[in-house]
mmCIF file of C-alpha atoms in Angstrom:
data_model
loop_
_atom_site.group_PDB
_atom_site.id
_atom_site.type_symbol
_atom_site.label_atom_id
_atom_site.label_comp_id
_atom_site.label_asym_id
_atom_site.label_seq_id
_atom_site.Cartn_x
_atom_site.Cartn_y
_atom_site.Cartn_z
ATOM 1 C CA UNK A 28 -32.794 -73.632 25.521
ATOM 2 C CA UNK A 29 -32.058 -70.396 27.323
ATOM 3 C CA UNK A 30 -33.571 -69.101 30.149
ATOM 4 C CA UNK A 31 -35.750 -66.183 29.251
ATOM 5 C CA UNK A 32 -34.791 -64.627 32.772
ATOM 6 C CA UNK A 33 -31.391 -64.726 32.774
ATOM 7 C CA UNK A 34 -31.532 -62.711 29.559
ATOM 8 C CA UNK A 35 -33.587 -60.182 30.963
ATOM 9 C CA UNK A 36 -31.617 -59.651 33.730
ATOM 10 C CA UNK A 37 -28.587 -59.640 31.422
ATOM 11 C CA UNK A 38 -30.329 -56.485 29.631
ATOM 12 C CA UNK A 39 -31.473 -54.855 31.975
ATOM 13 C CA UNK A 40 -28.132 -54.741 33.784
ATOM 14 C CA UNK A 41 -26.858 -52.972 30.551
ATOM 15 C CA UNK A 42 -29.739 -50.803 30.195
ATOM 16 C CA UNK A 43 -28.229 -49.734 33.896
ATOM 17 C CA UNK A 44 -24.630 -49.313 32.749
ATOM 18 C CA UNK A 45 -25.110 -47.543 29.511
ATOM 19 C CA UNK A 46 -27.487 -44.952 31.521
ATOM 20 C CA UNK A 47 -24.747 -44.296 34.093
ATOM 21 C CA UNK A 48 -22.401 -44.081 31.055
ATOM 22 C CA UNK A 49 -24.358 -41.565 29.367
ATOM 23 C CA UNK A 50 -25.001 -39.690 32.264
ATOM 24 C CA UNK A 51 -20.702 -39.289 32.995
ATOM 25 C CA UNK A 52 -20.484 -38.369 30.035
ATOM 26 C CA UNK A 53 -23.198 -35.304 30.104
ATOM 27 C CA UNK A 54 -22.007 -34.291 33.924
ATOM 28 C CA UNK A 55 -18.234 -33.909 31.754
ATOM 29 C CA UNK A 56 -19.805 -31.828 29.433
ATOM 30 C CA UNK A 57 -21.491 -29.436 31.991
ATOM 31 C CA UNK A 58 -18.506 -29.118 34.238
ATOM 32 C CA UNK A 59 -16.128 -28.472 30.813
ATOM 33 C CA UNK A 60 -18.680 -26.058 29.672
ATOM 34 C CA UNK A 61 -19.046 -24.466 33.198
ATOM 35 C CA UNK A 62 -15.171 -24.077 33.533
ATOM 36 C CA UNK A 63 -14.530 -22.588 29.694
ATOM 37 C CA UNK A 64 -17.626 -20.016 30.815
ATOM 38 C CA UNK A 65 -15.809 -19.012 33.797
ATOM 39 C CA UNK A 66 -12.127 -18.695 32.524
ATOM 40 C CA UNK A 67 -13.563 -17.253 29.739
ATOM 41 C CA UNK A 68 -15.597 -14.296 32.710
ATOM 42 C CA UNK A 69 -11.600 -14.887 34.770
ATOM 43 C CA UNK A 70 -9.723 -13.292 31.854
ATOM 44 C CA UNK A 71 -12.308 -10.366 30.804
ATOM 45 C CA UNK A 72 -12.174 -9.640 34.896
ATOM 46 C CA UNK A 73 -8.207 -9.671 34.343
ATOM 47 C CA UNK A 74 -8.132 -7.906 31.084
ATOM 48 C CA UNK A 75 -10.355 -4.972 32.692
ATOM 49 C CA UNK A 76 -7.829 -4.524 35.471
ATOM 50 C CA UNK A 77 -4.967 -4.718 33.109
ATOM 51 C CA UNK A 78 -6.398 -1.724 31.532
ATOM 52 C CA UNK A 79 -7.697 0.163 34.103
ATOM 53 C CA UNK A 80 -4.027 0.171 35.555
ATOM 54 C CA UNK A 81 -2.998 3.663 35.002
ATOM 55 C CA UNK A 82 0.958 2.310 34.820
ATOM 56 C CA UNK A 83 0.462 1.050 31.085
ATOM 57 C CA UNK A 84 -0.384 4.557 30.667
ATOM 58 C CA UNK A 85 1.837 5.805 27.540
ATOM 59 C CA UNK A 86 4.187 8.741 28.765
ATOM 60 C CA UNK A 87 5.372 10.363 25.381
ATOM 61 C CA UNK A 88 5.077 9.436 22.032
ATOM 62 C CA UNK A 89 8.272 11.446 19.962
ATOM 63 C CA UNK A 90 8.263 11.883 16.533
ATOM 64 C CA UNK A 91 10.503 12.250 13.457
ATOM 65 C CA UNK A 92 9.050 14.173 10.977
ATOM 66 C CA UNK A 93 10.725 15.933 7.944
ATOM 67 C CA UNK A 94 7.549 16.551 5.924
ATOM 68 C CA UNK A 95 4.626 18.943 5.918
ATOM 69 C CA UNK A 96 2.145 17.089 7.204
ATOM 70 C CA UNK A 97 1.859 18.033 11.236
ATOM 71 C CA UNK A 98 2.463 16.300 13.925
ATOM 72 C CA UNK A 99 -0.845 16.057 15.447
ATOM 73 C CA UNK A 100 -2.454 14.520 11.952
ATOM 74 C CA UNK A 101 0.514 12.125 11.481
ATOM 75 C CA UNK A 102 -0.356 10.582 14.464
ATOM 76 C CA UNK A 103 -3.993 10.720 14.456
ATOM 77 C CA UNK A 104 -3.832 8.962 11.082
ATOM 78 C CA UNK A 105 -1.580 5.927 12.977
ATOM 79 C CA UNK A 106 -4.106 5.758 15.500
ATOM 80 C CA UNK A 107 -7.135 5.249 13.287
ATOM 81 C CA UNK A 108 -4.980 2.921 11.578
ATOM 82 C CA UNK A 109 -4.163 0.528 14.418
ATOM 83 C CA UNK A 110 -7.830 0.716 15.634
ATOM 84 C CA UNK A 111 -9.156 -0.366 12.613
ATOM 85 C CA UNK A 112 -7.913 -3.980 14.788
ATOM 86 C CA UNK A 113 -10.567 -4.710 17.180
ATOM 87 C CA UNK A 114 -7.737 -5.996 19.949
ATOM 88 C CA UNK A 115 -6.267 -2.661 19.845
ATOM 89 C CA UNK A 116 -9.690 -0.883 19.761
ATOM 90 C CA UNK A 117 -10.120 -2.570 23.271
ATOM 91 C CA UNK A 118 -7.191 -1.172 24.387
ATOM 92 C CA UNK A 119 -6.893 2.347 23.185
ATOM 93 C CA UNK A 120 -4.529 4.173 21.748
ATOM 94 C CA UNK A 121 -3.146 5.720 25.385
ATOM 95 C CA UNK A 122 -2.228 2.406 26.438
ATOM 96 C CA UNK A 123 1.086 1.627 25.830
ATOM 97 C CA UNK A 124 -0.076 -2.113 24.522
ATOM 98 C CA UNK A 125 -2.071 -0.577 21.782
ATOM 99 C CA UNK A 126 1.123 0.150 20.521
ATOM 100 C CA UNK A 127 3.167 -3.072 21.020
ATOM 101 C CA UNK A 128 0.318 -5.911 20.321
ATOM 102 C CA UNK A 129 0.412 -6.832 16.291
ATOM 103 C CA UNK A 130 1.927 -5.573 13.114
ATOM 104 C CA UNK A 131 2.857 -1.873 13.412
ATOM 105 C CA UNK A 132 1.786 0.079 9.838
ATOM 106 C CA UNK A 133 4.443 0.579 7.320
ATOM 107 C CA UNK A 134 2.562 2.742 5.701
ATOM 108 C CA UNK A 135 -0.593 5.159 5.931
ATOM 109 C CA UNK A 136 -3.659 5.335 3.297
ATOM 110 C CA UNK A 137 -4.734 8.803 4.304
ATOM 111 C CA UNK A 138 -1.195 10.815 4.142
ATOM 112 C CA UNK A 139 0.196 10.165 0.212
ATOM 113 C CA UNK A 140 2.528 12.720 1.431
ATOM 114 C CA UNK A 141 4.531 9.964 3.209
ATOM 115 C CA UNK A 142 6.591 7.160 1.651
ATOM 116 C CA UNK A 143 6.419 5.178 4.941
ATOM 117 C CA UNK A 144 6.458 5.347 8.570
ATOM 118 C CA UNK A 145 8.719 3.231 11.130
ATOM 119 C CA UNK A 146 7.109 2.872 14.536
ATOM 120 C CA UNK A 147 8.767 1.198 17.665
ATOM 121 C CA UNK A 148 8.161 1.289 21.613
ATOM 122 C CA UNK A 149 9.110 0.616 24.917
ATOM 123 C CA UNK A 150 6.690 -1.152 27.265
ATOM 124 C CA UNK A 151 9.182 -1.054 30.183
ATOM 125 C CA UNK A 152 9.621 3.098 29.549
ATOM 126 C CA UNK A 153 6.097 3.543 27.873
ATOM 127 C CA UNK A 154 7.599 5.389 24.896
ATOM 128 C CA UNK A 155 6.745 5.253 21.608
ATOM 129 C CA UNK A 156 9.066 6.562 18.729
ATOM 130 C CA UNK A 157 7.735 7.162 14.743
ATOM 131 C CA UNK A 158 9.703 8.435 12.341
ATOM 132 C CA UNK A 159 7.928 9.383 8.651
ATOM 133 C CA UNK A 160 9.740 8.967 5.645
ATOM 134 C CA UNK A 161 8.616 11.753 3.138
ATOM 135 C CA UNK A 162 8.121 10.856 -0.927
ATOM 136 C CA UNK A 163 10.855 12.370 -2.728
ATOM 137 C CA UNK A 164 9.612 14.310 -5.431
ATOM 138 C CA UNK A 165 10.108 13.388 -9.270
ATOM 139 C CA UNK A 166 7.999 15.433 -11.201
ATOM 140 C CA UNK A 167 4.965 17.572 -12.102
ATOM 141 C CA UNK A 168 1.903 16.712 -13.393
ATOM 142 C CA UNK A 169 -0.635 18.856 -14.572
ATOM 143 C CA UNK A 170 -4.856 18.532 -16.204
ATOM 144 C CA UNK A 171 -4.371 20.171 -19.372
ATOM 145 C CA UNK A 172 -8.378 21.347 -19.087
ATOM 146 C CA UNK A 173 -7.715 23.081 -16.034
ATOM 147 C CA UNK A 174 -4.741 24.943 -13.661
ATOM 148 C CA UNK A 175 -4.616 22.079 -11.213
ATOM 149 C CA UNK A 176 -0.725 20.472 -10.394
ATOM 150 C CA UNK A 177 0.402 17.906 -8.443
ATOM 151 C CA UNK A 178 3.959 16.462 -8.040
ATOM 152 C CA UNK A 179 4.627 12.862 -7.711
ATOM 153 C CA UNK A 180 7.449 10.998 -6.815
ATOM 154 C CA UNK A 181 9.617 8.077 -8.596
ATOM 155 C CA UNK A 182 6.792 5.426 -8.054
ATOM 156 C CA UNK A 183 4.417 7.362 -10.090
ATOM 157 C CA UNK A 184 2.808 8.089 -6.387
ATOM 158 C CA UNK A 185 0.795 11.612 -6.762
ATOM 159 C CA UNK A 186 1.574 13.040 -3.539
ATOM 160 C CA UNK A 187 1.169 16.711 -3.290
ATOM 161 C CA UNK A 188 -0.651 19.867 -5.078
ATOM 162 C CA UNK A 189 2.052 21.834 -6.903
ATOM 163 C CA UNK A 190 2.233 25.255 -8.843
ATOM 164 C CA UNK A 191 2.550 24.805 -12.259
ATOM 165 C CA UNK A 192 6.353 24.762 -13.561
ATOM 166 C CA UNK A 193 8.531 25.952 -16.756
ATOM 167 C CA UNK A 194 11.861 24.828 -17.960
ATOM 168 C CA UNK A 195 13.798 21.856 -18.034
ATOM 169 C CA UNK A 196 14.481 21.482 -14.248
ATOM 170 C CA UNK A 197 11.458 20.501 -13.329
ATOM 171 C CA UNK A 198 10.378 17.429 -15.308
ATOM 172 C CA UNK A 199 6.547 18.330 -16.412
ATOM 173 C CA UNK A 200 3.842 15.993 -17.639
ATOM 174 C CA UNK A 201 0.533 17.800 -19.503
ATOM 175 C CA UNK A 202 -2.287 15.451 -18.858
ATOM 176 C CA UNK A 203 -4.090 15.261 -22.014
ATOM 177 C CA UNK A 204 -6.740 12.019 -20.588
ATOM 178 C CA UNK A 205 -9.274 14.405 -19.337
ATOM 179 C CA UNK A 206 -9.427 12.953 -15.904
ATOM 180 C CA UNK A 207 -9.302 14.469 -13.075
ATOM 181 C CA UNK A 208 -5.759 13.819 -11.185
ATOM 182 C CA UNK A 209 -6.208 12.564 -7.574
ATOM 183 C CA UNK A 210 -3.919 12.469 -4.170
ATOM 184 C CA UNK A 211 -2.295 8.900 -3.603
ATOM 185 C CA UNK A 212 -2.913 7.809 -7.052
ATOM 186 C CA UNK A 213 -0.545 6.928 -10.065
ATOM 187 C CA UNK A 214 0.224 8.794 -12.960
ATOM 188 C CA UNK A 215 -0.484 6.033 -15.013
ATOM 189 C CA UNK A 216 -3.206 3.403 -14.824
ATOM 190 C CA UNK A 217 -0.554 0.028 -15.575
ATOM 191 C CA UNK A 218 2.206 -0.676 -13.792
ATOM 192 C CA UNK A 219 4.238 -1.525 -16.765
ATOM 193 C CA UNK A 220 3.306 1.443 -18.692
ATOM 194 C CA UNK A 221 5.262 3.429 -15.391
ATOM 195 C CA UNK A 222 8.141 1.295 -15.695
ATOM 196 C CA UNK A 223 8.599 1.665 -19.427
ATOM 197 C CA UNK A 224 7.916 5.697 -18.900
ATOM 198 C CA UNK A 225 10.566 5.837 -16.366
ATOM 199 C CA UNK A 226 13.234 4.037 -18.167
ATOM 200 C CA UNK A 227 12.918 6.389 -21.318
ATOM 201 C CA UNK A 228 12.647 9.026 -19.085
ATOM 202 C CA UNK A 229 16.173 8.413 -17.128
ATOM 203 C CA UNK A 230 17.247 7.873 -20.466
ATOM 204 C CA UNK A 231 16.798 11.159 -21.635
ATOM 205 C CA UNK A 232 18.299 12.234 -18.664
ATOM 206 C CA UNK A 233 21.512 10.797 -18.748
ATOM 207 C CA UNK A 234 21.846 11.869 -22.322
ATOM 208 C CA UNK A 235 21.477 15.407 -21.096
ATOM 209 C CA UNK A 236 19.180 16.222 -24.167
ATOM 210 C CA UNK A 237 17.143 18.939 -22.513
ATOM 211 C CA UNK A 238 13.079 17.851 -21.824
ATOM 212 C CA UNK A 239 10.599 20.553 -21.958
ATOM 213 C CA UNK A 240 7.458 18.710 -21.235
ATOM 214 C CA UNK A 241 5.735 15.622 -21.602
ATOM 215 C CA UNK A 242 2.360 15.139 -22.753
ATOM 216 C CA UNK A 243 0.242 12.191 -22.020
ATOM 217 C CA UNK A 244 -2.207 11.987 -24.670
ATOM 218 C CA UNK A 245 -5.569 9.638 -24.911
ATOM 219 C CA UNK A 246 -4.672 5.938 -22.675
ATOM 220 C CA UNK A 247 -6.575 4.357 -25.646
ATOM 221 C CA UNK A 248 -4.279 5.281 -28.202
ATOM 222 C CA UNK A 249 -1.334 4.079 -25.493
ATOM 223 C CA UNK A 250 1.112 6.987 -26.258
ATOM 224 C CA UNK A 251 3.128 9.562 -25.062
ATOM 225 C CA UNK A 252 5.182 12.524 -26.254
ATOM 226 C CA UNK A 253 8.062 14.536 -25.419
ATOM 227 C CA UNK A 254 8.615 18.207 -26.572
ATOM 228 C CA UNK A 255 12.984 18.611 -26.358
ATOM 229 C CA UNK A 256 13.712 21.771 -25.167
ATOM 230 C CA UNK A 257 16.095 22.815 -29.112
ATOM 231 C CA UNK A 258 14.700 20.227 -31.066
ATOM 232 C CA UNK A 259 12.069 17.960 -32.462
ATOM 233 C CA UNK A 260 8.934 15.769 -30.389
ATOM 234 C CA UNK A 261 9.728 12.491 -29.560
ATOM 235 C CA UNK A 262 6.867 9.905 -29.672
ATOM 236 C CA UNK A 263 6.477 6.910 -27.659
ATOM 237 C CA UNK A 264 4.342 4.015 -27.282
ATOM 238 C CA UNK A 265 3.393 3.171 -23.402
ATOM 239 C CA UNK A 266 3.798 -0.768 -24.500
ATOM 240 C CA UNK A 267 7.266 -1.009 -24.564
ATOM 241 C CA UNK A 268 10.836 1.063 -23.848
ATOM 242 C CA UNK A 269 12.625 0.869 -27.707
ATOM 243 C CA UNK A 270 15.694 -1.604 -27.601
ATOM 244 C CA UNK A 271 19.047 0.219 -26.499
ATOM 245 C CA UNK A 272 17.476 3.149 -26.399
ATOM 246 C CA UNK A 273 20.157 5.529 -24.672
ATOM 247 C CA UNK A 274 22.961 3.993 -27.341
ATOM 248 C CA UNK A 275 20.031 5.219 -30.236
ATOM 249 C CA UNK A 276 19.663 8.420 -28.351
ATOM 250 C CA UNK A 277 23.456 9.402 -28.651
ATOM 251 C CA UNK A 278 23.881 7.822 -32.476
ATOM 252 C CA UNK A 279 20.850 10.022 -33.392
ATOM 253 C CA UNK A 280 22.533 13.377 -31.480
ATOM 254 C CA UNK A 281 25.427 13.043 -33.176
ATOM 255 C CA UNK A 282 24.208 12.187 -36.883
ATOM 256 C CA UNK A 283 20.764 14.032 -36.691
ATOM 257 C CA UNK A 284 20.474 17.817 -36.702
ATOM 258 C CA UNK A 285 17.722 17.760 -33.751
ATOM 259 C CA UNK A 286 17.104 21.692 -34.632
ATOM 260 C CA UNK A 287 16.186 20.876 -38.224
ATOM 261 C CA UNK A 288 13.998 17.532 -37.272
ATOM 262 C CA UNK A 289 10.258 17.905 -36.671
ATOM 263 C CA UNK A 290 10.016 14.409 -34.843
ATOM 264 C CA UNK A 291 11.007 11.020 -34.310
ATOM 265 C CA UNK A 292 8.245 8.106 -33.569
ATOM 266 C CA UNK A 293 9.790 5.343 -31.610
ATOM 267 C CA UNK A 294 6.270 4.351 -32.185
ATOM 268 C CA UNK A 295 7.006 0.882 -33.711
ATOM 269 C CA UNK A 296 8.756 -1.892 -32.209
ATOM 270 C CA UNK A 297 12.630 -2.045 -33.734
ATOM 271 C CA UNK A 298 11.814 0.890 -35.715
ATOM 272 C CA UNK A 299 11.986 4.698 -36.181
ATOM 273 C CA UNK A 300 10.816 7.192 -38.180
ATOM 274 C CA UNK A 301 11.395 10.861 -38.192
ATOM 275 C CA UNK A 302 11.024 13.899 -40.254
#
């Protein structure tokens, strides 16, 4: 039989240990805690001075800028931007790290106006350089309820307000939707309704049949029409561009006396009607 002491001296003795252990292992805890607190208070105290130091100071920003859109908004717009990053919010835009920490904008939500922007700087000279690419414009579009223009550029990008336009230089697009056109939106609600527009419409460009306008009648009914400047309306659906369509368009110029046509649907898929 055991002895009952020995046993309880046995405990007891672990009791002991596993006390000591447990304490260890909370003193480790305090000190790691203690030391992550006060690196954590160590690089604030840094980070203050860093800022505070009036050589990070940014000594000129230059800019590129071939559009309309001034100076003093283009860069205000960058600014608000970049801040919109709560690092860079810390730092402020008249530090020259503002504009080297992260991803520098490629673009800018509040200036449709602009295609892009490129920005790059110099920590060592405390430069900064940005250079705005403006939208090329395309074309016209215009509310048929009211006077109201804008021109938009060869991404369907409305970009600009814009007099109203005649003649076939200018391509023009009547808005029949009833909506009300809007700055830094597309001319057309699908992406592949644009890209089917755009084909037909280079189309009839390269076949030099002269375009007088466009009309975009009601989305629901998917369509669109095109008046030619000496000859008939052309009708087509937003769904899809019709097959070999600039080989059709020169058969149908030189069989089909466009002066003496009323229209031709393209309408139907592998089909075409006209009168």
């Amino acid at each position: 039989m055991k002895n009952p002491f020995k046993m309880r001296d046995a405990l007891q003795k672990y009791r002991i240990t596993g006390d000591r252990k447990a304490k260890k292992k909370k003193f480790k805890r305090y000190l790691f805690s203690g030391l992550a607190v006060f690196a954590v208070f160590l690089v604030i105290f840094f980070l203050k001075l860093l800022l505070a130091w009036q050589g990070l100071e940014v000594s000129r920003i230059s800019v590129a800028n071939p559009t309309l859109v001034s100076n003093a908004s283009l860069v205000s717009a960058i600014e608000n931007q970049m801040l919109q990053s709560k690092l860079r919010a810390l730092v402020g835009p008249t530090n020259i790290l503002f504009w080297e920490l992260g991803t520098k904008p490629s673009s800018l939500e509040n200036l449709p106006a602009l295609r892009g922007v490129s920005i790059s700087s110099d920590i060592f000279k405390k430069t900064v350089s940005i250079n705005a690419v403006p939208r090329t414009p395309f074309g016209v579009i215009c509310e048929a309820t009211s006077t109201t223009c804008f021109t938009f550029d060869q991404t369907g990008i409305i970009f600009s307000a814009s007099p109203d336009v005649q003649g076939p230089l200018i391509l023009k697009i009547n808005d029949m939707t009833g909506r009300n056109l809007i700055l830094g939106e597309n001319i057309l609600p699908q992406q592949s309704w644009l890209d089917n527009f755009l084909s037909v419409v280079n189309d009839l460009r390269d076949s030099a049949i002269g375009v007088k306008e466009i009309d975009f009648n009601s989305f629901s009914l998917r369509e669109w029409q095109v008046t030619l400047l000496h000859g008939p309306i052309f009708y087509f659906s937003f769904d899809f561009v019709p097959d070999n369509f600039g080989y059709v368009l020169s058969n149908l110029s030189s069989r089909m006396n466009f002066s003496k046509t009323s229209y031709v649907d393209f309408r139907v898929l592998d089909r075409i009607y006209y009168k």
